[in-house]
PDB file of C-alpha atoms in Angstrom:
ATOM      1  CA  MET A   1      14.740   0.933  80.234  1.00  0.00           C
ATOM      2  CA  PRO A   2      15.167   4.001  78.413  1.00  0.00           C
ATOM      3  CA  LYS A   3      18.167   3.001  76.677  1.00  0.00           C
ATOM      4  CA  ARG A   4      16.136  -0.111  75.168  1.00  0.00           C
ATOM      5  CA  ALA A   5      13.186   1.950  73.648  1.00  0.00           C
ATOM      6  CA  SER A   6      16.070   4.335  72.136  1.00  0.00           C
ATOM      7  CA  THR A   7      17.432   1.100  70.521  1.00  0.00           C
ATOM      8  CA  ARG A   8      13.915  -0.034  69.369  1.00  0.00           C
ATOM      9  CA  ARG A   9      13.143   3.237  67.996  1.00  0.00           C
ATOM     10  CA  PHE A  10      16.472   3.537  65.994  1.00  0.00           C
ATOM     11  CA  ALA A  11      15.888  -0.195  64.670  1.00  0.00           C
ATOM     12  CA  VAL A  12      12.298   1.012  63.255  1.00  0.00           C
ATOM     13  CA  LEU A  13      13.569   4.175  61.984  1.00  0.00           C
ATOM     14  CA  ALA A  14      16.547   2.054  60.112  1.00  0.00           C
ATOM     15  CA  LEU A  15      13.917  -0.313  58.608  1.00  0.00           C
ATOM     16  CA  VAL A  16      11.613   2.435  57.519  1.00  0.00           C
ATOM     17  CA  LEU A  17      14.640   4.162  56.212  1.00  0.00           C
ATOM     18  CA  ALA A  18      15.579   1.232  53.698  1.00  0.00           C
ATOM     19  CA  LEU A  19      11.989   0.731  52.724  1.00  0.00           C
ATOM     20  CA  LEU A  20      12.028   4.030  51.563  1.00  0.00           C
ATOM     21  CA  VAL A  21      15.142   3.700  49.600  1.00  0.00           C
ATOM     22  CA  SER A  22      13.878   0.484  48.066  1.00  0.00           C
ATOM     23  CA  ALA A  23      10.760   1.992  46.932  1.00  0.00           C
ATOM     24  CA  CYS A  24      12.754   4.673  45.287  1.00  0.00           C
ATOM     25  CA  ASN A  25      15.144   2.341  43.185  1.00  0.00           C
ATOM     26  CA  GLN A  26      12.274   0.472  41.928  1.00  0.00           C
ATOM     27  CA  ARG A  27      10.629   3.467  40.588  1.00  0.00           C
ATOM     28  CA  GLY A  28      10.858   3.811  36.778  1.00  0.00           C
ATOM     29  CA  GLY A  29       9.475   0.683  35.299  1.00  0.00           C
ATOM     30  CA  SER A  30      10.348  -3.203  35.711  1.00  0.00           C
ATOM     31  CA  GLY A  31      13.874  -4.121  35.172  1.00  0.00           C
ATOM     32  CA  SER A  32      15.100  -0.730  34.941  1.00  0.00           C
ATOM     33  CA  ALA A  33      18.673   0.190  36.399  1.00  0.00           C
ATOM     34  CA  GLY A  34      17.870   3.900  37.355  1.00  0.00           C
ATOM     35  CA  ALA A  35      15.929   6.505  35.735  1.00  0.00           C
ATOM     36  CA  VAL A  36      15.552   6.688  31.940  1.00  0.00           C
ATOM     37  CA  GLU A  37      17.976   9.547  30.441  1.00  0.00           C
ATOM     38  CA  LYS A  38      14.976  11.145  28.365  1.00  0.00           C
ATOM     39  CA  PRO A  39      11.521  10.549  30.330  1.00  0.00           C
ATOM     40  CA  ALA A  40       9.849  12.671  27.310  1.00  0.00           C
ATOM     41  CA  ILE A  41      10.104  11.405  23.935  1.00  0.00           C
ATOM     42  CA  ARG A  42       8.758  11.977  20.533  1.00  0.00           C
ATOM     43  CA  VAL A  43       8.032   9.362  18.201  1.00  0.00           C
ATOM     44  CA  ALA A  44       7.154   9.798  14.404  1.00  0.00           C
ATOM     45  CA  ILE A  45       4.401   7.821  13.157  1.00  0.00           C
ATOM     46  CA  PHE A  46       1.739   7.598  10.341  1.00  0.00           C
ATOM     47  CA  ALA A  47      -1.817   6.799  10.764  1.00  0.00           C
ATOM     48  CA  ALA A  48      -1.988   2.896  10.264  1.00  0.00           C
ATOM     49  CA  VAL A  49      -3.250  -0.282  11.716  1.00  0.00           C
ATOM     50  CA  ASP A  50       0.720  -1.025  12.417  1.00  0.00           C
ATOM     51  CA  LEU A  51       0.600   1.428  15.236  1.00  0.00           C
ATOM     52  CA  ALA A  52      -2.246  -0.395  17.098  1.00  0.00           C
ATOM     53  CA  THR A  53       0.588  -1.978  19.731  1.00  0.00           C
ATOM     54  CA  PHE A  54       2.103   1.503  20.147  1.00  0.00           C
ATOM     55  CA  TRP A  55      -1.424   2.984  21.185  1.00  0.00           C
ATOM     56  CA  LEU A  56      -1.923   0.265  23.417  1.00  0.00           C
ATOM     57  CA  ALA A  57       1.212   0.965  25.123  1.00  0.00           C
ATOM     58  CA  GLN A  58       0.101   4.517  25.346  1.00  0.00           C
ATOM     59  CA  GLU A  59      -3.435   4.297  26.314  1.00  0.00           C
ATOM     60  CA  GLY A  60      -2.786   1.047  28.544  1.00  0.00           C
ATOM     61  CA  GLY A  61      -0.126   2.529  30.626  1.00  0.00           C
ATOM     62  CA  TYR A  62       2.923   0.564  29.531  1.00  0.00           C
ATOM     63  CA  PHE A  63       4.897   3.360  28.776  1.00  0.00           C
ATOM     64  CA  LYS A  64       4.133   5.001  31.790  1.00  0.00           C
ATOM     65  CA  ALA A  65       4.823   2.138  33.813  1.00  0.00           C
ATOM     66  CA  GLU A  66       8.427   2.061  32.332  1.00  0.00           C
ATOM     67  CA  GLY A  67       8.765   5.992  33.196  1.00  0.00           C
ATOM     68  CA  LEU A  68       8.130   7.205  29.811  1.00  0.00           C
ATOM     69  CA  ASP A  69       5.907   9.926  28.472  1.00  0.00           C
ATOM     70  CA  VAL A  70       5.734   9.003  24.736  1.00  0.00           C
ATOM     71  CA  GLN A  71       4.107  11.435  22.310  1.00  0.00           C
ATOM     72  CA  ALA A  72       3.116  10.906  18.895  1.00  0.00           C
ATOM     73  CA  ASP A  73       4.175  13.255  16.133  1.00  0.00           C
ATOM     74  CA  THR A  74       1.634  12.064  13.144  1.00  0.00           C
ATOM     75  CA  GLY A  75       2.903  12.587   9.404  1.00  0.00           C
ATOM     76  CA  ALA A  76       1.380  11.534   6.114  1.00  0.00           C
ATOM     77  CA  SER A  77       3.769   8.740   5.291  1.00  0.00           C
ATOM     78  CA  GLY A  78       6.578   6.324   6.567  1.00  0.00           C
ATOM     79  CA  GLN A  79       9.190   8.532   4.623  1.00  0.00           C
ATOM     80  CA  GLU A  80       8.045  11.363   6.405  1.00  0.00           C
ATOM     81  CA  ALA A  81       8.249   9.856   9.839  1.00  0.00           C
ATOM     82  CA  LEU A  82      11.771   8.645   9.010  1.00  0.00           C
ATOM     83  CA  ASN A  83      12.755  11.909   7.628  1.00  0.00           C
ATOM     84  CA  ARG A  84      11.430  13.483  11.108  1.00  0.00           C
ATOM     85  CA  MET A  85      13.515  11.069  12.939  1.00  0.00           C
ATOM     86  CA  THR A  86      16.888  11.149  11.084  1.00  0.00           C
ATOM     87  CA  ASN A  87      16.675  15.170  10.987  1.00  0.00           C
ATOM     88  CA  GLY A  88      16.538  15.475  14.861  1.00  0.00           C
ATOM     89  CA  GLN A  89      12.774  16.317  15.307  1.00  0.00           C
ATOM     90  CA  ASP A  90      11.633  13.265  16.954  1.00  0.00           C
ATOM     91  CA  ASP A  91      13.490  10.631  18.853  1.00  0.00           C
ATOM     92  CA  LEU A  92      12.290   7.656  17.291  1.00  0.00           C
ATOM     93  CA  ALA A  93      10.247   6.550  14.110  1.00  0.00           C
ATOM     94  CA  LEU A  94       7.572   4.065  12.921  1.00  0.00           C
ATOM     95  CA  SER A  95       8.253   3.082   9.195  1.00  0.00           C
ATOM     96  CA  THR A  96       8.352   0.331   6.721  1.00  0.00           C
ATOM     97  CA  TYR A  97      11.521  -1.901   6.840  1.00  0.00           C
ATOM     98  CA  THR A  98      12.379  -1.137   3.168  1.00  0.00           C
ATOM     99  CA  LEU A  99      12.693   2.673   3.860  1.00  0.00           C
ATOM    100  CA  PHE A 100      14.697   1.964   6.743  1.00  0.00           C
ATOM    101  CA  PHE A 101      17.147  -0.243   4.524  1.00  0.00           C
ATOM    102  CA  LEU A 102      17.096   2.272   1.670  1.00  0.00           C
ATOM    103  CA  ALA A 103      18.042   5.117   4.269  1.00  0.00           C
ATOM    104  CA  LYS A 104      21.192   2.807   5.227  1.00  0.00           C
ATOM    105  CA  ASN A 105      22.040   2.019   2.147  1.00  0.00           C
ATOM    106  CA  ASN A 106      22.014   5.711   1.070  1.00  0.00           C
ATOM    107  CA  GLY A 107      24.368   6.626   4.076  1.00  0.00           C
ATOM    108  CA  ALA A 108      21.866   7.276   7.015  1.00  0.00           C
ATOM    109  CA  ASP A 109      23.305   5.789  10.340  1.00  0.00           C
ATOM    110  CA  VAL A 110      19.951   4.266  11.457  1.00  0.00           C
ATOM    111  CA  LYS A 111      19.362   1.425  13.805  1.00  0.00           C
ATOM    112  CA  LEU A 112      16.096  -0.891  14.302  1.00  0.00           C
ATOM    113  CA  ILE A 113      14.569  -0.529  17.879  1.00  0.00           C
ATOM    114  CA  ALA A 114      11.538  -2.713  17.887  1.00  0.00           C
ATOM    115  CA  ASP A 115       9.525  -4.838  15.504  1.00  0.00           C
ATOM    116  CA  ALA A 116       5.832  -3.574  14.815  1.00  0.00           C
ATOM    117  CA  THR A 117       4.180  -5.733  12.119  1.00  0.00           C
ATOM    118  CA  SER A 118       4.635  -8.695   9.494  1.00  0.00           C
ATOM    119  CA  ALA A 119       2.258  -9.521   6.879  1.00  0.00           C
ATOM    120  CA  SER A 120      -0.382 -12.015   7.738  1.00  0.00           C
ATOM    121  CA  PRO A 121      -2.398 -13.850   5.264  1.00  0.00           C
ATOM    122  CA  ARG A 122      -4.910 -12.007   3.219  1.00  0.00           C
ATOM    123  CA  SER A 123      -3.591  -8.752   5.100  1.00  0.00           C
ATOM    124  CA  ASN A 124      -2.264  -7.147   2.385  1.00  0.00           C
ATOM    125  CA  GLU A 125      -3.573  -7.908  -1.340  1.00  0.00           C
ATOM    126  CA  LEU A 126      -3.295  -6.922  -5.058  1.00  0.00           C
ATOM    127  CA  VAL A 127      -6.798  -5.847  -5.773  1.00  0.00           C
ATOM    128  CA  THR A 128      -8.863  -5.219  -9.065  1.00  0.00           C
ATOM    129  CA  VAL A 129     -12.645  -4.591  -9.969  1.00  0.00           C
ATOM    130  CA  PRO A 130     -14.950  -6.966 -11.999  1.00  0.00           C
ATOM    131  CA  ASN A 131     -14.631  -4.581 -15.018  1.00  0.00           C
ATOM    132  CA  SER A 132     -10.863  -4.133 -15.238  1.00  0.00           C
ATOM    133  CA  PRO A 133      -8.764  -6.108 -17.729  1.00  0.00           C
ATOM    134  CA  VAL A 134      -6.984  -7.847 -14.851  1.00  0.00           C
ATOM    135  CA  LYS A 135      -8.440 -11.209 -13.753  1.00  0.00           C
ATOM    136  CA  THR A 136      -5.330 -13.199 -12.577  1.00  0.00           C
ATOM    137  CA  VAL A 137      -1.586 -12.275 -11.535  1.00  0.00           C
ATOM    138  CA  GLY A 138      -0.626 -13.408 -15.391  1.00  0.00           C
ATOM    139  CA  ASP A 139      -2.506 -10.207 -16.714  1.00  0.00           C
ATOM    140  CA  LEU A 140      -0.588  -7.345 -14.553  1.00  0.00           C
ATOM    141  CA  ASN A 141       2.551  -7.062 -16.740  1.00  0.00           C
ATOM    142  CA  GLY A 142       1.708  -3.679 -19.032  1.00  0.00           C
ATOM    143  CA  LYS A 143      -1.028  -2.608 -16.655  1.00  0.00           C
ATOM    144  CA  ARG A 144      -1.273   0.360 -14.457  1.00  0.00           C
ATOM    145  CA  ILE A 145      -0.808  -0.685 -10.832  1.00  0.00           C
ATOM    146  CA  ALA A 146      -1.183   1.846  -7.691  1.00  0.00           C
ATOM    147  CA  ILE A 147       1.371   1.676  -5.208  1.00  0.00           C
ATOM    148  CA  SER A 148       1.941   4.028  -2.432  1.00  0.00           C
ATOM    149  CA  SER A 149       5.561   5.152  -3.439  1.00  0.00           C
ATOM    150  CA  LYS A 150       8.636   3.536  -5.651  1.00  0.00           C
ATOM    151  CA  ASN A 151      10.645   1.188  -3.668  1.00  0.00           C
ATOM    152  CA  ALA A 152       7.883   1.123  -0.927  1.00  0.00           C
ATOM    153  CA  ALA A 153       6.759  -2.241   0.635  1.00  0.00           C
ATOM    154  CA  SER A 154       3.663  -1.992  -2.061  1.00  0.00           C
ATOM    155  CA  ASP A 155       6.060  -1.837  -4.525  1.00  0.00           C
ATOM    156  CA  VAL A 156       8.508  -4.306  -3.605  1.00  0.00           C
ATOM    157  CA  LEU A 157       5.791  -6.979  -2.569  1.00  0.00           C
ATOM    158  CA  THR A 158       3.955  -6.561  -5.495  1.00  0.00           C
ATOM    159  CA  ARG A 159       7.221  -7.214  -8.003  1.00  0.00           C
ATOM    160  CA  SER A 160       8.153  -9.950  -5.729  1.00  0.00           C
ATOM    161  CA  VAL A 161       4.761 -12.010  -6.058  1.00  0.00           C
ATOM    162  CA  MET A 162       4.807 -11.306  -9.996  1.00  0.00           C
ATOM    163  CA  ARG A 163       8.340 -12.680 -10.211  1.00  0.00           C
ATOM    164  CA  ASP A 164       7.191 -15.674  -8.262  1.00  0.00           C
ATOM    165  CA  HIS A 165       4.620 -16.541 -10.673  1.00  0.00           C
ATOM    166  CA  GLY A 166       6.768 -15.639 -13.835  1.00  0.00           C
ATOM    167  CA  VAL A 167       5.292 -12.510 -14.713  1.00  0.00           C
ATOM    168  CA  GLY A 168       7.333  -9.616 -15.814  1.00  0.00           C
ATOM    169  CA  PHE A 169       7.080  -6.283 -14.631  1.00  0.00           C
ATOM    170  CA  ASP A 170       9.092  -4.208 -17.247  1.00  0.00           C
ATOM    171  CA  LYS A 171       5.936  -2.982 -19.286  1.00  0.00           C
ATOM    172  CA  VAL A 172       4.051  -2.139 -15.879  1.00  0.00           C
ATOM    173  CA  GLN A 173       3.024   1.567 -15.504  1.00  0.00           C
ATOM    174  CA  TRP A 174       3.514   2.095 -11.468  1.00  0.00           C
ATOM    175  CA  VAL A 175       1.151   4.879 -10.343  1.00  0.00           C
ATOM    176  CA  PRO A 176       1.847   6.127  -6.820  1.00  0.00           C
ATOM    177  CA  MET A 177      -0.933   7.351  -4.880  1.00  0.00           C
ATOM    178  CA  PRO A 178      -2.011   7.823  -1.251  1.00  0.00           C
ATOM    179  CA  LEU A 179      -3.303   4.365  -0.084  1.00  0.00           C
ATOM    180  CA  PRO A 180      -6.899   5.967   1.135  1.00  0.00           C
ATOM    181  CA  GLU A 181      -7.348   6.941  -2.957  1.00  0.00           C
ATOM    182  CA  MET A 182      -6.834   3.679  -4.524  1.00  0.00           C
ATOM    183  CA  GLY A 183     -10.430   2.401  -4.128  1.00  0.00           C
ATOM    184  CA  ALA A 184     -11.638   5.577  -6.077  1.00  0.00           C
ATOM    185  CA  ALA A 185      -9.056   4.985  -8.711  1.00  0.00           C
ATOM    186  CA  LEU A 186     -10.050   1.510  -9.365  1.00  0.00           C
ATOM    187  CA  ALA A 187     -13.932   2.184  -9.531  1.00  0.00           C
ATOM    188  CA  GLN A 188     -12.907   5.383 -11.990  1.00  0.00           C
ATOM    189  CA  GLY A 189     -10.750   3.154 -14.352  1.00  0.00           C
ATOM    190  CA  ARG A 190      -7.793   5.171 -13.456  1.00  0.00           C
ATOM    191  CA  VAL A 191      -5.809   2.202 -12.524  1.00  0.00           C
ATOM    192  CA  ASP A 192      -6.351  -1.748 -13.395  1.00  0.00           C
ATOM    193  CA  ALA A 193      -4.885  -2.998 -10.132  1.00  0.00           C
ATOM    194  CA  ALA A 194      -3.610  -1.313  -6.602  1.00  0.00           C
ATOM    195  CA  TYR A 195      -1.734  -2.764  -3.632  1.00  0.00           C
ATOM    196  CA  GLN A 196      -4.214  -2.431  -0.687  1.00  0.00           C
ATOM    197  CA  PRO A 197      -3.001  -3.217   2.978  1.00  0.00           C
ATOM    198  CA  GLU A 198      -5.861  -3.299   5.556  1.00  0.00           C
ATOM    199  CA  PRO A 199      -7.974  -1.320   6.580  1.00  0.00           C
ATOM    200  CA  PHE A 200      -7.837  -0.056   3.002  1.00  0.00           C
ATOM    201  CA  LEU A 201      -8.110  -3.357   1.445  1.00  0.00           C
ATOM    202  CA  THR A 202     -11.731  -3.815   3.217  1.00  0.00           C
ATOM    203  CA  GLN A 203     -12.741  -0.243   2.621  1.00  0.00           C
ATOM    204  CA  ALA A 204     -12.021  -0.814  -1.060  1.00  0.00           C
ATOM    205  CA  ALA A 205     -13.834  -3.871  -1.117  1.00  0.00           C
ATOM    206  CA  LYS A 206     -16.805  -2.114   0.627  1.00  0.00           C
ATOM    207  CA  VAL A 207     -16.669   1.300  -1.508  1.00  0.00           C
ATOM    208  CA  ALA A 208     -15.618  -0.094  -5.180  1.00  0.00           C
ATOM    209  CA  GLY A 209     -16.239  -3.786  -4.884  1.00  0.00           C
ATOM    210  CA  ALA A 210     -12.744  -4.603  -4.896  1.00  0.00           C
ATOM    211  CA  VAL A 211     -11.862  -8.244  -5.172  1.00  0.00           C
ATOM    212  CA  PRO A 212      -8.349  -9.878  -4.715  1.00  0.00           C
ATOM    213  CA  VAL A 213      -6.009 -10.866  -7.587  1.00  0.00           C
ATOM    214  CA  ILE A 214      -3.467 -12.370  -5.587  1.00  0.00           C
ATOM    215  CA  ASP A 215      -2.138 -12.355  -1.804  1.00  0.00           C
ATOM    216  CA  ALA A 216       0.773  -9.952  -2.096  1.00  0.00           C
ATOM    217  CA  ALA A 217       2.256 -11.644   1.431  1.00  0.00           C
ATOM    218  CA  SER A 218       2.493 -15.145  -0.554  1.00  0.00           C
ATOM    219  CA  GLY A 219       5.354 -17.174  -1.986  1.00  0.00           C
ATOM    220  CA  SER A 220       8.762 -15.395  -1.093  1.00  0.00           C
ATOM    221  CA  THR A 221       6.781 -12.638   0.615  1.00  0.00           C
ATOM    222  CA  GLN A 222       4.883 -14.788   3.107  1.00  0.00           C
ATOM    223  CA  SER A 223       5.133 -13.502   6.714  1.00  0.00           C
ATOM    224  CA  PHE A 224       7.299 -10.750   5.380  1.00  0.00           C
ATOM    225  CA  PRO A 225       8.454  -8.113   7.967  1.00  0.00           C
ATOM    226  CA  LEU A 226       6.657  -4.773   7.224  1.00  0.00           C
ATOM    227  CA  THR A 227       7.222  -2.154   9.902  1.00  0.00           C
ATOM    228  CA  GLY A 228       9.195  -1.491  12.906  1.00  0.00           C
ATOM    229  CA  PHE A 229      10.778   1.626  14.966  1.00  0.00           C
ATOM    230  CA  GLY A 230      13.772   2.992  14.529  1.00  0.00           C
ATOM    231  CA  ALA A 231      16.153   5.641  15.595  1.00  0.00           C
ATOM    232  CA  THR A 232      19.673   7.026  14.824  1.00  0.00           C
ATOM    233  CA  ALA A 233      22.566   5.574  15.818  1.00  0.00           C
ATOM    234  CA  GLN A 234      23.547   8.785  17.786  1.00  0.00           C
ATOM    235  CA  TRP A 235      20.499   8.602  19.889  1.00  0.00           C
ATOM    236  CA  VAL A 236      20.770   5.151  20.774  1.00  0.00           C
ATOM    237  CA  GLN A 237      24.236   5.484  22.105  1.00  0.00           C
ATOM    238  CA  GLY A 238      22.970   8.661  24.291  1.00  0.00           C
ATOM    239  CA  HIS A 239      20.031   6.668  25.502  1.00  0.00           C
ATOM    240  CA  PRO A 240      20.230   3.194  26.064  1.00  0.00           C
ATOM    241  CA  LYS A 241      18.079   3.055  29.372  1.00  0.00           C
ATOM    242  CA  THR A 242      15.421   5.066  27.461  1.00  0.00           C
ATOM    243  CA  MET A 243      15.530   2.532  24.404  1.00  0.00           C
ATOM    244  CA  LEU A 244      15.167  -0.498  26.576  1.00  0.00           C
ATOM    245  CA  ALA A 245      12.126   0.832  28.626  1.00  0.00           C
ATOM    246  CA  PHE A 246      10.679   1.600  25.226  1.00  0.00           C
ATOM    247  CA  GLN A 247      11.276  -1.865  23.933  1.00  0.00           C
ATOM    248  CA  ARG A 248       9.818  -3.398  27.307  1.00  0.00           C
ATOM    249  CA  ALA A 249       6.451  -1.371  27.135  1.00  0.00           C
ATOM    250  CA  MET A 250       6.273  -2.440  23.564  1.00  0.00           C
ATOM    251  CA  LEU A 251       6.936  -5.943  24.431  1.00  0.00           C
ATOM    252  CA  ASN A 252       4.113  -5.988  27.006  1.00  0.00           C
ATOM    253  CA  ALA A 253       1.617  -4.240  24.845  1.00  0.00           C
ATOM    254  CA  THR A 254       2.584  -6.815  21.922  1.00  0.00           C
ATOM    255  CA  ARG A 255       1.627  -9.399  24.517  1.00  0.00           C
ATOM    256  CA  ALA A 256      -1.552  -7.853  25.652  1.00  0.00           C
ATOM    257  CA  ALA A 257      -2.744  -7.344  22.058  1.00  0.00           C
ATOM    258  CA  VAL A 258      -3.749 -11.148  21.331  1.00  0.00           C
ATOM    259  CA  ASP A 259      -6.826  -9.837  22.763  1.00  0.00           C
ATOM    260  CA  ARG A 260      -8.676  -8.415  19.536  1.00  0.00           C
ATOM    261  CA  ALA A 261     -11.041  -6.656  21.823  1.00  0.00           C
ATOM    262  CA  ARG A 262      -8.227  -4.363  23.139  1.00  0.00           C
ATOM    263  CA  ILE A 263      -7.017  -3.528  19.424  1.00  0.00           C
ATOM    264  CA  GLU A 264     -10.231  -2.497  17.605  1.00  0.00           C
ATOM    265  CA  PRO A 265     -11.464   0.282  19.691  1.00  0.00           C
ATOM    266  CA  LEU A 266      -7.901   1.874  19.228  1.00  0.00           C
ATOM    267  CA  VAL A 267      -7.691   1.289  15.673  1.00  0.00           C
ATOM    268  CA  VAL A 268     -11.189   2.813  15.263  1.00  0.00           C
ATOM    269  CA  ARG A 269     -10.319   5.935  17.276  1.00  0.00           C
ATOM    270  CA  ASN A 270      -6.596   6.503  16.129  1.00  0.00           C
ATOM    271  CA  ALA A 271      -6.556   5.169  12.719  1.00  0.00           C
ATOM    272  CA  LYS A 272      -9.876   6.649  11.900  1.00  0.00           C
ATOM    273  CA  VAL A 273     -11.517   3.169  10.769  1.00  0.00           C
ATOM    274  CA  ASP A 274     -15.058   2.772  10.668  1.00  0.00           C
ATOM    275  CA  GLN A 275     -16.365   0.343  13.213  1.00  0.00           C
ATOM    276  CA  ASP A 276     -17.573  -2.084  10.469  1.00  0.00           C
ATOM    277  CA  ILE A 277     -14.652  -1.993   8.760  1.00  0.00           C
ATOM    278  CA  ALA A 278     -12.273  -2.758  12.093  1.00  0.00           C
ATOM    279  CA  SER A 279     -14.452  -5.540  12.628  1.00  0.00           C
ATOM    280  CA  LEU A 280     -14.021  -7.135   9.297  1.00  0.00           C
ATOM    281  CA  MET A 281     -10.305  -6.683   8.681  1.00  0.00           C
ATOM    282  CA  VAL A 282      -7.329  -9.012   8.655  1.00  0.00           C
ATOM    283  CA  MET A 283      -5.131  -7.732  11.454  1.00  0.00           C
ATOM    284  CA  PRO A 284      -1.417  -7.768  10.636  1.00  0.00           C
ATOM    285  CA  ALA A 285       0.771 -10.154  12.779  1.00  0.00           C
ATOM    286  CA  PHE A 286       2.130  -7.877  15.840  1.00  0.00           C
ATOM    287  CA  GLY A 287       5.446  -8.285  17.206  1.00  0.00           C
ATOM    288  CA  SER A 288       8.051  -6.344  19.021  1.00  0.00           C
ATOM    289  CA  THR A 289      11.446  -8.395  19.369  1.00  0.00           C
ATOM    290  CA  LEU A 290      13.917  -8.318  16.172  1.00  0.00           C
ATOM    291  CA  ASP A 291      15.283 -11.438  14.982  1.00  0.00           C
ATOM    292  CA  ALA A 292      18.214 -10.851  12.749  1.00  0.00           C
ATOM    293  CA  ARG A 293      17.260 -13.653  10.243  1.00  0.00           C
ATOM    294  CA  ARG A 294      13.763 -12.537   9.766  1.00  0.00           C
ATOM    295  CA  ILE A 295      14.652  -8.857   9.354  1.00  0.00           C
ATOM    296  CA  GLN A 296      17.486 -10.049   6.843  1.00  0.00           C
ATOM    297  CA  ARG A 297      14.565 -11.029   4.208  1.00  0.00           C
ATOM    298  CA  VAL A 298      14.118  -7.368   3.424  1.00  0.00           C
ATOM    299  CA  PRO A 299      17.590  -6.270   2.413  1.00  0.00           C
ATOM    300  CA  ASP A 300      17.950  -9.510   0.388  1.00  0.00           C
ATOM    301  CA  LEU A 301      14.439  -8.995  -1.436  1.00  0.00           C
ATOM    302  CA  LEU A 302      15.761  -5.539  -2.267  1.00  0.00           C
ATOM    303  CA  GLN A 303      19.178  -6.795  -3.782  1.00  0.00           C
ATOM    304  CA  GLN A 304      17.228  -9.670  -5.575  1.00  0.00           C
ATOM    305  CA  LEU A 305      14.913  -6.833  -7.275  1.00  0.00           C
ATOM    306  CA  GLY A 306      17.934  -4.505  -8.006  1.00  0.00           C
ATOM    307  CA  VAL A 307      16.564  -1.872  -5.592  1.00  0.00           C
ATOM    308  CA  VAL A 308      19.977  -2.098  -3.698  1.00  0.00           C
ATOM    309  CA  GLN A 309      23.235  -3.473  -5.489  1.00  0.00           C
ATOM    310  CA  THR A 310      25.190  -4.193  -2.425  1.00  0.00           C
ATOM    311  CA  LYS A 311      24.336  -6.855   0.576  1.00  0.00           C
ATOM    312  CA  LEU A 312      22.985  -4.879   3.506  1.00  0.00           C
ATOM    313  CA  ASP A 313      23.388  -6.775   6.987  1.00  0.00           C
ATOM    314  CA  ALA A 314      20.162  -6.401   9.248  1.00  0.00           C
ATOM    315  CA  SER A 315      21.909  -7.782  12.335  1.00  0.00           C
ATOM    316  CA  ALA A 316      24.273  -4.927  12.251  1.00  0.00           C
ATOM    317  CA  MET A 317      21.463  -2.386  12.372  1.00  0.00           C
ATOM    318  CA  ILE A 318      19.495  -4.112  15.261  1.00  0.00           C
ATOM    319  CA  THR A 319      19.995  -2.681  19.015  1.00  0.00           C
ATOM    320  CA  PRO A 320      20.036  -5.064  21.882  1.00  0.00           C
ATOM    321  CA  GLN A 321      16.666  -6.292  22.999  1.00  0.00           C
ATOM    322  CA  ALA A 322      14.964  -6.103  26.172  1.00  0.00           C
ATOM    323  CA  SER A 323      13.325  -8.788  27.678  1.00  0.00           C
ATOM    324  CA  THR A 324      10.714  -9.260  30.586  1.00  0.00           C
ATOM    325  CA  GLY A 325       9.996 -11.925  32.897  1.00  0.00           C
TER     326      GLY A 325
END
């Protein structure tokens, strides 16, 4: 009898031990094979609506579920975010795809980690004010057009939509300035038209009475890829599990972002957008998984416009993509 009791106790202890080992192996997030190489990572960003799914992943616990503590390093622009990543100050960066490909063209060994946004209809427009000499897209050549910076998405999409309508841009006076300042520049007559993405588009309509000239995401740039997350090739090679954990978190957050009620409060709080603007603005199309054929549109357009002289292969820059059930 004592021998049987001893055997039963041994079996129970073995079962408990097995359960503990199983629980330990499952920690660190769904689908992960062991702990990530770097649980605490820094992501260089700039305050934009494009970050809505990133903020949801932070505040909704999606990063935490994958064993990640993700800290945002907020800068003034996509170029600044990209610089902080390439110089090693931050692990990842959110930037525009045009800047990622220009960095690659200039010799930086950058990789694309996850998608963020594409242009949805009426979310990126070229706008003017009623007293401007610009009335239609045909009036744009020779005028002063505000863009965020040369060869940025604002510049490239504006030139593309002008080209689609047979309008030259050889005499355009491009006026680089921060996006929040464009509404006032229009109202004061310092520029004749401006490229405005949301939420600045809705803000310009409210503050300066801005009216659309043309949807910048139309014709050749319909549903154009705008922003994504990247890292250096060296970082990707050294942190494959961390990268996959980040991708899984962003994928799950993007799926949850179909509920606009979860997105608007994040935009108000993190992008400093007024609630009335957030409720009226057109959201971009959020994504997370990178598709090589879709992203290839970016370097192809850069080449067509003469921004780069050689063909860049998007598929060579895209990292393996995580998936969830």
